[in-house]
Amino acid sequence: MTGPGVRRRRVLGSVALALAGAGVAGGGVLWRWTEADGESVPRTDATTPAPRTPTPSPTPDYLGAARSRVAAYLTETGGRITVAVQDRLTDLELAVGTRRFATASIVKVDILAAVLLRAQQRRRSISSADRQRARKMITISDNDSATALFGTAGGVDGLNTANRTFGLRETKPSVHWGMSTTTASDQIRLLTAITAEDGPLTAQNRELIFDLMSEVVEEQDWGITAAAGPQTTERYVKNGWVPIDADAGRWEVNSIGRLVEPGHDWLVAVLSDHHKTQAAGVQMVEKVAKYTLNQLRAVPPVTVP
């Protein structure tokens, strides 16, 4: 077929080939001929990829990096030690290690909390004699007072019942209360239960526990309090230490407590054993507490866009 229409199509084909040779067609735009008006209009090629939306860079996992550094640090110590921390104000938390340890005297905080909960449930306050025992048990770690209050709490059954209320999952009381076993994470659960305003204990009973933990005698004020910084305004601690016969007389050394500072309310637990001496255990616990808190203090606050 000949005529003007055919010639126009041939010319258009020649132009298209020329543009393709020049690399224009690769830009994603082709042309079609409109017979009605004799003009060419652009047509988007369906095979042209849509513009890409830049992928935002992932937010660095500062907490994950801090956890990795703490885990490496614990490995470097060469000891048997675990740590758990939770910040009540930011919900920042970290736990490294799941090993169970004998509690030694840190269980005395659990015993006191159980005594106070039991009295609450019976709609009464603890007796003045038990209050004095509580002071001696926490501030000077008196064992006779602990034995008496362990009985007041209901012994193993009473402590188990209280611990279910406190949300503990990994603590096993023993008739020899110092040989109860626990984990660092469970000690954070206990500290959380006895600090929470909506927790199982009244404000008055929570205050009693932490008042006593703030008045521990100087020679027992070690452990997690070594991690206090220049801005720390409140310090609460209870430590435990005992040689373990089944471990050839090596020492169990534990520390739990709370450090309050601007922007943070740290709950801290460091548990360890297999130390040649008590002093060696105290030194390791303090080093781990300081290192862990310093790593967490360096984690930037989470911001919501």
PDB file of C-alpha atoms in Angstrom:
ATOM      1  CA  MET A   1       0.000   0.000   0.000  1.00  0.00           C
ATOM      2  CA  THR A   2       1.265   3.454  -0.908  1.00  0.00           C
ATOM      3  CA  GLY A   3       0.230   6.983  -0.130  1.00  0.00           C
ATOM      4  CA  PRO A   4       0.856   9.654   2.440  1.00  0.00           C
ATOM      5  CA  GLY A   5      -0.135   7.464   5.371  1.00  0.00           C
ATOM      6  CA  VAL A   6       2.402   4.822   4.472  1.00  0.00           C
ATOM      7  CA  ARG A   7       5.136   7.365   3.984  1.00  0.00           C
ATOM      8  CA  ARG A   8       4.434   8.894   7.412  1.00  0.00           C
ATOM      9  CA  ARG A   9       4.771   5.513   9.102  1.00  0.00           C
ATOM     10  CA  ARG A  10       8.033   4.810   7.304  1.00  0.00           C
ATOM     11  CA  VAL A  11       9.454   8.180   8.302  1.00  0.00           C
ATOM     12  CA  LEU A  12       8.378   7.571  11.909  1.00  0.00           C
ATOM     13  CA  GLY A  13      10.071   4.168  11.860  1.00  0.00           C
ATOM     14  CA  SER A  14      13.279   5.737  10.599  1.00  0.00           C
ATOM     15  CA  VAL A  15      13.168   8.384  13.333  1.00  0.00           C
ATOM     16  CA  ALA A  16      12.569   5.733  15.978  1.00  0.00           C
ATOM     17  CA  LEU A  17      15.546   3.701  14.798  1.00  0.00           C
ATOM     18  CA  ALA A  18      17.727   6.787  14.784  1.00  0.00           C
ATOM     19  CA  LEU A  19      16.715   7.700  18.321  1.00  0.00           C
ATOM     20  CA  ALA A  20      17.302   4.159  19.489  1.00  0.00           C
ATOM     21  CA  GLY A  21      20.753   4.251  18.000  1.00  0.00           C
ATOM     22  CA  ALA A  22      21.416   7.448  19.904  1.00  0.00           C
ATOM     23  CA  GLY A  23      20.370   5.796  23.148  1.00  0.00           C
ATOM     24  CA  VAL A  24      17.189   7.831  23.553  1.00  0.00           C
ATOM     25  CA  ALA A  25      14.800   4.874  23.569  1.00  0.00           C
ATOM     26  CA  GLY A  26      16.733   3.458  26.522  1.00  0.00           C
ATOM     27  CA  GLY A  27      15.531   6.414  28.581  1.00  0.00           C
ATOM     28  CA  GLY A  28      12.160   4.713  28.905  1.00  0.00           C
ATOM     29  CA  VAL A  29      10.055   6.899  26.579  1.00  0.00           C
ATOM     30  CA  LEU A  30       8.704   5.719  23.168  1.00  0.00           C
ATOM     31  CA  TRP A  31       6.576   7.670  20.722  1.00  0.00           C
ATOM     32  CA  ARG A  32       3.326   6.767  19.000  1.00  0.00           C
ATOM     33  CA  TRP A  33       1.843   8.426  15.928  1.00  0.00           C
ATOM     34  CA  THR A  34      -1.609   9.929  16.255  1.00  0.00           C
ATOM     35  CA  GLU A  35      -3.359   9.683  12.853  1.00  0.00           C
ATOM     36  CA  ALA A  36      -6.056  12.116  13.863  1.00  0.00           C
ATOM     37  CA  ASP A  37      -3.876  15.136  14.346  1.00  0.00           C
ATOM     38  CA  GLY A  38      -0.612  14.079  12.760  1.00  0.00           C
ATOM     39  CA  GLU A  39       1.299  14.672  16.027  1.00  0.00           C
ATOM     40  CA  SER A  40       3.463  12.408  18.106  1.00  0.00           C
ATOM     41  CA  VAL A  41       2.851  12.034  21.861  1.00  0.00           C
ATOM     42  CA  PRO A  42       4.996  10.287  24.493  1.00  0.00           C
ATOM     43  CA  ARG A  43       4.101   6.822  25.791  1.00  0.00           C
ATOM     44  CA  THR A  44       5.676   5.445  28.972  1.00  0.00           C
ATOM     45  CA  ASP A  45       7.231   2.058  28.372  1.00  0.00           C
ATOM     46  CA  ALA A  46       5.669  -0.469  30.757  1.00  0.00           C
ATOM     47  CA  THR A  47       9.060  -2.126  31.218  1.00  0.00           C
ATOM     48  CA  THR A  48      10.668   0.995  32.689  1.00  0.00           C
ATOM     49  CA  PRO A  49      11.466   0.420  36.391  1.00  0.00           C
ATOM     50  CA  ALA A  50       9.706   2.705  38.851  1.00  0.00           C
ATOM     51  CA  PRO A  51      11.915   5.229  40.655  1.00  0.00           C
ATOM     52  CA  ARG A  52      13.517   3.686  43.743  1.00  0.00           C
ATOM     53  CA  THR A  53      12.748   5.010  47.195  1.00  0.00           C
ATOM     54  CA  PRO A  54      15.990   5.305  49.146  1.00  0.00           C
ATOM     55  CA  THR A  55      16.169   2.702  51.921  1.00  0.00           C
ATOM     56  CA  PRO A  56      16.839   4.392  55.264  1.00  0.00           C
ATOM     57  CA  SER A  57      19.895   3.236  57.139  1.00  0.00           C
ATOM     58  CA  PRO A  58      18.996   0.895  60.023  1.00  0.00           C
ATOM     59  CA  THR A  59      19.168   2.334  63.520  1.00  0.00           C
ATOM     60  CA  PRO A  60      22.299   1.017  65.242  1.00  0.00           C
ATOM     61  CA  ASP A  61      21.561  -1.607  67.888  1.00  0.00           C
ATOM     62  CA  TYR A  62      23.332   0.145  70.741  1.00  0.00           C
ATOM     63  CA  LEU A  63      21.859  -2.132  73.406  1.00  0.00           C
ATOM     64  CA  GLY A  64      22.781  -5.274  71.480  1.00  0.00           C
ATOM     65  CA  ALA A  65      26.329  -3.990  71.094  1.00  0.00           C
ATOM     66  CA  ALA A  66      26.504  -3.211  74.816  1.00  0.00           C
ATOM     67  CA  ARG A  67      25.251  -6.699  75.660  1.00  0.00           C
ATOM     68  CA  SER A  68      27.915  -8.238  73.428  1.00  0.00           C
ATOM     69  CA  ARG A  69      30.641  -6.212  75.104  1.00  0.00           C
ATOM     70  CA  VAL A  70      29.423  -7.182  78.587  1.00  0.00           C
ATOM     71  CA  ALA A  71      29.267 -10.854  77.588  1.00  0.00           C
ATOM     72  CA  ALA A  72      32.820 -10.659  76.254  1.00  0.00           C
ATOM     73  CA  TYR A  73      33.958  -8.930  79.442  1.00  0.00           C
ATOM     74  CA  LEU A  74      32.449 -11.660  81.621  1.00  0.00           C
ATOM     75  CA  THR A  75      34.208 -14.282  79.524  1.00  0.00           C
ATOM     76  CA  GLU A  76      37.498 -12.445  79.934  1.00  0.00           C
ATOM     77  CA  THR A  77      37.188 -12.544  83.729  1.00  0.00           C
ATOM     78  CA  GLY A  78      37.534 -16.317  83.562  1.00  0.00           C
ATOM     79  CA  GLY A  79      35.094 -16.651  86.457  1.00  0.00           C
ATOM     80  CA  ARG A  80      31.601 -18.009  86.965  1.00  0.00           C
ATOM     81  CA  ILE A  81      29.579 -14.820  87.068  1.00  0.00           C
ATOM     82  CA  THR A  82      26.294 -13.445  85.705  1.00  0.00           C
ATOM     83  CA  VAL A  83      24.733  -9.984  85.644  1.00  0.00           C
ATOM     84  CA  ALA A  84      21.278  -8.522  85.064  1.00  0.00           C
ATOM     85  CA  VAL A  85      20.222  -4.869  85.023  1.00  0.00           C
ATOM     86  CA  GLN A  86      16.969  -3.031  84.451  1.00  0.00           C
ATOM     87  CA  ASP A  87      16.346   0.701  84.338  1.00  0.00           C
ATOM     88  CA  ARG A  88      12.913   1.448  85.786  1.00  0.00           C
ATOM     89  CA  LEU A  89      12.716   4.823  84.035  1.00  0.00           C
ATOM     90  CA  THR A  90      13.610   3.835  80.469  1.00  0.00           C
ATOM     91  CA  ASP A  91      12.868   0.078  80.454  1.00  0.00           C
ATOM     92  CA  LEU A  92      16.442  -0.484  79.299  1.00  0.00           C
ATOM     93  CA  GLU A  93      17.424  -3.997  80.402  1.00  0.00           C
ATOM     94  CA  LEU A  94      20.241  -6.450  79.982  1.00  0.00           C
ATOM     95  CA  ALA A  95      20.946  -9.957  81.246  1.00  0.00           C
ATOM     96  CA  VAL A  96      24.062 -12.005  80.590  1.00  0.00           C
ATOM     97  CA  GLY A  97      24.170 -15.559  81.908  1.00  0.00           C
ATOM     98  CA  THR A  98      21.459 -17.930  83.118  1.00  0.00           C
ATOM     99  CA  ARG A  99      23.412 -19.968  85.666  1.00  0.00           C
ATOM    100  CA  ARG A 100      21.762 -20.655  89.026  1.00  0.00           C
ATOM    101  CA  PHE A 101      23.701 -19.773  92.147  1.00  0.00           C
ATOM    102  CA  ALA A 102      23.200 -20.289  95.855  1.00  0.00           C
ATOM    103  CA  THR A 103      21.761 -17.052  97.221  1.00  0.00           C
ATOM    104  CA  ALA A 104      23.817 -16.748 100.412  1.00  0.00           C
ATOM    105  CA  SER A 105      22.514 -13.663 102.249  1.00  0.00           C
ATOM    106  CA  ILE A 106      20.876 -11.857  99.330  1.00  0.00           C
ATOM    107  CA  VAL A 107      17.863 -14.080 100.057  1.00  0.00           C
ATOM    108  CA  LYS A 108      17.287 -11.946 103.150  1.00  0.00           C
ATOM    109  CA  VAL A 109      15.624  -9.304 100.963  1.00  0.00           C
ATOM    110  CA  ASP A 110      13.265 -11.994  99.680  1.00  0.00           C
ATOM    111  CA  ILE A 111      12.579 -13.184 103.232  1.00  0.00           C
ATOM    112  CA  LEU A 112      11.743  -9.666 104.432  1.00  0.00           C
ATOM    113  CA  ALA A 113       9.477  -9.036 101.434  1.00  0.00           C
ATOM    114  CA  ALA A 114       7.674 -12.328 102.128  1.00  0.00           C
ATOM    115  CA  VAL A 115       7.177 -11.420 105.806  1.00  0.00           C
ATOM    116  CA  LEU A 116       5.729  -8.031 104.855  1.00  0.00           C
ATOM    117  CA  LEU A 117       3.457  -9.536 102.200  1.00  0.00           C
ATOM    118  CA  ARG A 118       2.171 -12.156 104.652  1.00  0.00           C
ATOM    119  CA  ALA A 119       1.364  -9.463 107.225  1.00  0.00           C
ATOM    120  CA  GLN A 120      -0.364  -7.363 104.563  1.00  0.00           C
ATOM    121  CA  GLN A 121      -2.563 -10.256 103.539  1.00  0.00           C
ATOM    122  CA  ARG A 122      -3.582 -10.663 107.174  1.00  0.00           C
ATOM    123  CA  ARG A 123      -4.349  -6.944 107.378  1.00  0.00           C
ATOM    124  CA  ARG A 124      -1.781  -6.158 110.027  1.00  0.00           C
ATOM    125  CA  SER A 125       1.689  -4.708 110.441  1.00  0.00           C
ATOM    126  CA  ILE A 126       4.707  -6.771 111.412  1.00  0.00           C
ATOM    127  CA  SER A 127       5.489  -6.863 115.122  1.00  0.00           C
ATOM    128  CA  SER A 128       8.046  -4.537 116.660  1.00  0.00           C
ATOM    129  CA  ALA A 129      10.213  -7.594 117.400  1.00  0.00           C
ATOM    130  CA  ASP A 130      10.138  -8.628 113.740  1.00  0.00           C
ATOM    131  CA  ARG A 131      10.882  -5.059 112.723  1.00  0.00           C
ATOM    132  CA  GLN A 132      14.016  -5.141 114.865  1.00  0.00           C
ATOM    133  CA  ARG A 133      14.972  -8.512 113.396  1.00  0.00           C
ATOM    134  CA  ALA A 134      14.489  -7.089 109.915  1.00  0.00           C
ATOM    135  CA  ARG A 135      16.846  -4.212 110.680  1.00  0.00           C
ATOM    136  CA  LYS A 136      19.566  -6.544 111.936  1.00  0.00           C
ATOM    137  CA  MET A 137      19.027  -9.015 109.098  1.00  0.00           C
ATOM    138  CA  ILE A 138      19.500  -6.390 106.375  1.00  0.00           C
ATOM    139  CA  THR A 139      21.885  -3.816 107.829  1.00  0.00           C
ATOM    140  CA  ILE A 140      24.366  -6.194 109.489  1.00  0.00           C
ATOM    141  CA  SER A 141      23.270  -9.447 107.784  1.00  0.00           C
ATOM    142  CA  ASP A 142      22.431 -11.135 111.093  1.00  0.00           C
ATOM    143  CA  ASN A 143      21.765 -14.835 110.494  1.00  0.00           C
ATOM    144  CA  ASP A 144      19.763 -15.542 113.657  1.00  0.00           C
ATOM    145  CA  SER A 145      17.325 -12.791 112.727  1.00  0.00           C
ATOM    146  CA  ALA A 146      17.059 -14.249 109.221  1.00  0.00           C
ATOM    147  CA  THR A 147      16.260 -17.703 110.610  1.00  0.00           C
ATOM    148  CA  ALA A 148      13.516 -16.283 112.815  1.00  0.00           C
ATOM    149  CA  LEU A 149      11.973 -14.260 109.985  1.00  0.00           C
ATOM    150  CA  PHE A 150      12.228 -17.207 107.589  1.00  0.00           C
ATOM    151  CA  GLY A 151       9.955 -19.032 110.035  1.00  0.00           C
ATOM    152  CA  THR A 152       7.619 -16.039 110.230  1.00  0.00           C
ATOM    153  CA  ALA A 153       7.384 -16.039 106.424  1.00  0.00           C
ATOM    154  CA  GLY A 154       6.260 -19.677 106.512  1.00  0.00           C
ATOM    155  CA  GLY A 155       9.548 -21.359 105.654  1.00  0.00           C
ATOM    156  CA  VAL A 156      10.023 -22.914 102.219  1.00  0.00           C
ATOM    157  CA  ASP A 157       6.304 -23.059 101.469  1.00  0.00           C
ATOM    158  CA  GLY A 158       5.751 -19.475 102.565  1.00  0.00           C
ATOM    159  CA  LEU A 159       8.657 -18.208 100.476  1.00  0.00           C
ATOM    160  CA  ASN A 160       7.461 -20.170  97.449  1.00  0.00           C
ATOM    161  CA  THR A 161       3.982 -18.684  97.822  1.00  0.00           C
ATOM    162  CA  ALA A 162       5.337 -15.140  98.135  1.00  0.00           C
ATOM    163  CA  ASN A 163       7.685 -15.618  95.190  1.00  0.00           C
ATOM    164  CA  ARG A 164       4.810 -16.594  92.941  1.00  0.00           C
ATOM    165  CA  THR A 165       3.192 -13.282  93.841  1.00  0.00           C
ATOM    166  CA  PHE A 166       6.467 -11.469  93.169  1.00  0.00           C
ATOM    167  CA  GLY A 167       6.727 -13.086  89.734  1.00  0.00           C
ATOM    168  CA  LEU A 168       9.869 -15.124  90.418  1.00  0.00           C
ATOM    169  CA  ARG A 169      10.359 -18.118  88.153  1.00  0.00           C
ATOM    170  CA  GLU A 170      13.891 -19.373  88.795  1.00  0.00           C
ATOM    171  CA  THR A 171      14.287 -19.240  92.578  1.00  0.00           C
ATOM    172  CA  LYS A 172      14.126 -22.385  94.684  1.00  0.00           C
ATOM    173  CA  PRO A 173      14.015 -21.852  98.474  1.00  0.00           C
ATOM    174  CA  SER A 174      15.839 -24.268 100.759  1.00  0.00           C
ATOM    175  CA  VAL A 175      15.265 -25.168 104.399  1.00  0.00           C
ATOM    176  CA  HIS A 176      18.799 -23.885 104.788  1.00  0.00           C
ATOM    177  CA  TRP A 177      17.764 -20.472 103.507  1.00  0.00           C
ATOM    178  CA  GLY A 178      21.280 -19.422 102.439  1.00  0.00           C
ATOM    179  CA  MET A 179      21.437 -22.418 100.105  1.00  0.00           C
ATOM    180  CA  SER A 180      18.337 -21.359  98.204  1.00  0.00           C
ATOM    181  CA  THR A 181      19.154 -21.018  94.521  1.00  0.00           C
ATOM    182  CA  THR A 182      18.344 -18.208  92.106  1.00  0.00           C
ATOM    183  CA  THR A 183      19.403 -16.405  88.939  1.00  0.00           C
ATOM    184  CA  ALA A 184      20.411 -12.805  88.310  1.00  0.00           C
ATOM    185  CA  SER A 185      17.276 -12.289  86.194  1.00  0.00           C
ATOM    186  CA  ASP A 186      15.026 -13.559  88.984  1.00  0.00           C
ATOM    187  CA  GLN A 187      16.636 -11.148  91.419  1.00  0.00           C
ATOM    188  CA  ILE A 188      15.718  -8.320  89.040  1.00  0.00           C
ATOM    189  CA  ARG A 189      12.132  -9.634  89.084  1.00  0.00           C
ATOM    190  CA  LEU A 190      12.187  -9.487  92.874  1.00  0.00           C
ATOM    191  CA  LEU A 191      13.596  -5.946  92.909  1.00  0.00           C
ATOM    192  CA  THR A 192      10.989  -4.927  90.341  1.00  0.00           C
ATOM    193  CA  ALA A 193       8.164  -6.348  92.465  1.00  0.00           C
ATOM    194  CA  ILE A 194       9.282  -4.525  95.606  1.00  0.00           C
ATOM    195  CA  THR A 195       9.801  -1.171  93.865  1.00  0.00           C
ATOM    196  CA  ALA A 196       6.693  -1.053  91.672  1.00  0.00           C
ATOM    197  CA  GLU A 197       4.024   1.385  92.823  1.00  0.00           C
ATOM    198  CA  ASP A 198       1.394  -1.001  91.491  1.00  0.00           C
ATOM    199  CA  GLY A 199       3.213  -4.039  92.889  1.00  0.00           C
ATOM    200  CA  PRO A 200       2.109  -6.389  95.670  1.00  0.00           C
ATOM    201  CA  LEU A 201       3.600  -4.385  98.563  1.00  0.00           C
ATOM    202  CA  THR A 202       2.219  -1.181 100.055  1.00  0.00           C
ATOM    203  CA  ALA A 203       4.195   2.039  99.820  1.00  0.00           C
ATOM    204  CA  GLN A 204       4.980   1.767 103.545  1.00  0.00           C
ATOM    205  CA  ASN A 205       6.414  -1.731 103.202  1.00  0.00           C
ATOM    206  CA  ARG A 206       8.404  -0.837 100.089  1.00  0.00           C
ATOM    207  CA  GLU A 207       9.859   2.099 101.954  1.00  0.00           C
ATOM    208  CA  LEU A 208      10.861  -0.090 104.894  1.00  0.00           C
ATOM    209  CA  ILE A 209      12.828  -2.479 102.674  1.00  0.00           C
ATOM    210  CA  PHE A 210      14.744   0.247 100.885  1.00  0.00           C
ATOM    211  CA  ASP A 211      15.347   2.282 104.020  1.00  0.00           C
ATOM    212  CA  LEU A 212      17.111  -0.739 105.494  1.00  0.00           C
ATOM    213  CA  MET A 213      19.028  -1.447 102.267  1.00  0.00           C
ATOM    214  CA  SER A 214      20.300   2.144 102.361  1.00  0.00           C
ATOM    215  CA  GLU A 215      21.627   1.705 105.911  1.00  0.00           C
ATOM    216  CA  VAL A 216      23.877  -1.340 105.427  1.00  0.00           C
ATOM    217  CA  VAL A 217      26.969  -0.989 107.597  1.00  0.00           C
ATOM    218  CA  GLU A 218      30.062   0.357 105.895  1.00  0.00           C
ATOM    219  CA  GLU A 219      32.028  -2.894 105.877  1.00  0.00           C
ATOM    220  CA  GLN A 220      29.178  -4.554 103.955  1.00  0.00           C
ATOM    221  CA  ASP A 221      28.584  -1.642 101.584  1.00  0.00           C
ATOM    222  CA  TRP A 222      30.318  -3.091  98.536  1.00  0.00           C
ATOM    223  CA  GLY A 223      29.252  -4.872  95.384  1.00  0.00           C
ATOM    224  CA  ILE A 224      26.830  -3.120  93.067  1.00  0.00           C
ATOM    225  CA  THR A 225      27.254   0.202  94.905  1.00  0.00           C
ATOM    226  CA  ALA A 226      30.774   0.370  93.430  1.00  0.00           C
ATOM    227  CA  ALA A 227      29.004   1.194  90.144  1.00  0.00           C
ATOM    228  CA  ALA A 228      27.551   4.397  91.580  1.00  0.00           C
ATOM    229  CA  GLY A 229      28.561   7.463  89.585  1.00  0.00           C
ATOM    230  CA  PRO A 230      29.079  11.098  90.611  1.00  0.00           C
ATOM    231  CA  GLN A 231      25.398  11.799  89.899  1.00  0.00           C
ATOM    232  CA  THR A 232      24.018   8.855  91.877  1.00  0.00           C
ATOM    233  CA  THR A 233      21.666  10.190  94.536  1.00  0.00           C
ATOM    234  CA  GLU A 234      20.402   6.985  96.172  1.00  0.00           C
ATOM    235  CA  ARG A 235      22.137   3.652  96.852  1.00  0.00           C
ATOM    236  CA  TYR A 236      20.544   0.446  98.126  1.00  0.00           C
ATOM    237  CA  VAL A 237      22.347  -2.863  98.503  1.00  0.00           C
ATOM    238  CA  LYS A 238      22.274  -6.343 100.005  1.00  0.00           C
ATOM    239  CA  ASN A 239      25.199  -8.683  99.585  1.00  0.00           C
ATOM    240  CA  GLY A 240      25.766 -12.359 100.178  1.00  0.00           C
ATOM    241  CA  TRP A 241      29.003 -14.269 100.711  1.00  0.00           C
ATOM    242  CA  VAL A 242      29.716 -17.794 101.885  1.00  0.00           C
ATOM    243  CA  PRO A 243      32.311 -20.536 101.310  1.00  0.00           C
ATOM    244  CA  ILE A 244      30.764 -23.562  99.587  1.00  0.00           C
ATOM    245  CA  ASP A 245      31.810 -26.958 100.928  1.00  0.00           C
ATOM    246  CA  ALA A 246      30.799 -28.700  97.716  1.00  0.00           C
ATOM    247  CA  ASP A 247      33.166 -26.359  95.828  1.00  0.00           C
ATOM    248  CA  ALA A 248      36.222 -27.130  97.950  1.00  0.00           C
ATOM    249  CA  GLY A 249      35.548 -24.149 100.174  1.00  0.00           C
ATOM    250  CA  ARG A 250      35.580 -21.612  97.351  1.00  0.00           C
ATOM    251  CA  TRP A 251      33.482 -18.507  97.827  1.00  0.00           C
ATOM    252  CA  GLU A 252      30.029 -17.542  96.637  1.00  0.00           C
ATOM    253  CA  VAL A 253      29.783 -13.740  96.342  1.00  0.00           C
ATOM    254  CA  ASN A 254      26.555 -12.015  95.291  1.00  0.00           C
ATOM    255  CA  SER A 255      25.262  -8.453  95.256  1.00  0.00           C
ATOM    256  CA  ILE A 256      21.828  -7.001  94.491  1.00  0.00           C
ATOM    257  CA  GLY A 257      20.447  -3.507  94.798  1.00  0.00           C
ATOM    258  CA  ARG A 258      19.398  -0.241  93.279  1.00  0.00           C
ATOM    259  CA  LEU A 259      21.119   2.957  92.117  1.00  0.00           C
ATOM    260  CA  VAL A 260      19.121   6.103  91.407  1.00  0.00           C
ATOM    261  CA  GLU A 261      20.504   8.996  89.339  1.00  0.00           C
ATOM    262  CA  PRO A 262      19.103  11.650  86.994  1.00  0.00           C
ATOM    263  CA  GLY A 263      17.194   9.892  84.213  1.00  0.00           C
ATOM    264  CA  HIS A 264      17.835   6.394  85.565  1.00  0.00           C
ATOM    265  CA  ASP A 265      16.666   4.057  88.325  1.00  0.00           C
ATOM    266  CA  TRP A 266      18.907   1.015  87.971  1.00  0.00           C
ATOM    267  CA  LEU A 267      18.044  -2.380  89.459  1.00  0.00           C
ATOM    268  CA  VAL A 268      21.206  -4.496  89.484  1.00  0.00           C
ATOM    269  CA  ALA A 269      22.090  -8.101  90.316  1.00  0.00           C
ATOM    270  CA  VAL A 270      25.528  -9.715  90.051  1.00  0.00           C
ATOM    271  CA  LEU A 271      25.888 -13.366  91.112  1.00  0.00           C
ATOM    272  CA  SER A 272      29.106 -15.399  91.182  1.00  0.00           C
ATOM    273  CA  ASP A 273      30.942 -18.312  92.753  1.00  0.00           C
ATOM    274  CA  HIS A 274      34.157 -20.373  92.645  1.00  0.00           C
ATOM    275  CA  HIS A 275      36.332 -17.585  94.075  1.00  0.00           C
ATOM    276  CA  LYS A 276      39.491 -18.496  95.978  1.00  0.00           C
ATOM    277  CA  THR A 277      38.775 -15.801  98.565  1.00  0.00           C
ATOM    278  CA  GLN A 278      35.902 -13.539  99.512  1.00  0.00           C
ATOM    279  CA  ALA A 279      38.018 -10.495  98.602  1.00  0.00           C
ATOM    280  CA  ALA A 280      38.625 -11.870  95.105  1.00  0.00           C
ATOM    281  CA  GLY A 281      34.907 -12.390  94.668  1.00  0.00           C
ATOM    282  CA  VAL A 282      34.053  -8.885  95.859  1.00  0.00           C
ATOM    283  CA  GLN A 283      36.583  -7.409  93.454  1.00  0.00           C
ATOM    284  CA  MET A 284      35.153  -9.318  90.488  1.00  0.00           C
ATOM    285  CA  VAL A 285      31.548  -8.471  91.341  1.00  0.00           C
ATOM    286  CA  GLU A 286      32.400  -4.785  91.602  1.00  0.00           C
ATOM    287  CA  LYS A 287      34.317  -4.765  88.310  1.00  0.00           C
ATOM    288  CA  VAL A 288      31.418  -6.406  86.478  1.00  0.00           C
ATOM    289  CA  ALA A 289      28.854  -4.048  88.039  1.00  0.00           C
ATOM    290  CA  LYS A 290      30.868  -0.973  87.080  1.00  0.00           C
ATOM    291  CA  TYR A 291      31.605  -2.163  83.556  1.00  0.00           C
ATOM    292  CA  THR A 292      27.978  -3.104  82.881  1.00  0.00           C
ATOM    293  CA  LEU A 293      26.503   0.148  84.186  1.00  0.00           C
ATOM    294  CA  ASN A 294      29.033   2.201  82.236  1.00  0.00           C
ATOM    295  CA  GLN A 295      28.095   0.364  79.054  1.00  0.00           C
ATOM    296  CA  LEU A 296      24.390   0.980  79.648  1.00  0.00           C
ATOM    297  CA  ARG A 297      24.875   4.629  80.559  1.00  0.00           C
ATOM    298  CA  ALA A 298      26.445   5.066  77.113  1.00  0.00           C
ATOM    299  CA  VAL A 299      23.362   3.709  75.294  1.00  0.00           C
ATOM    300  CA  PRO A 300      21.555   6.692  73.688  1.00  0.00           C
ATOM    301  CA  PRO A 301      17.970   7.245  74.826  1.00  0.00           C
ATOM    302  CA  VAL A 302      15.311   5.882  72.504  1.00  0.00           C
ATOM    303  CA  THR A 303      13.515   8.644  70.603  1.00  0.00           C
ATOM    304  CA  VAL A 304      10.129   8.254  68.938  1.00  0.00           C
ATOM    305  CA  PRO A 305       9.790  10.079  65.568  1.00  0.00           C
TER     306      PRO A 305
END
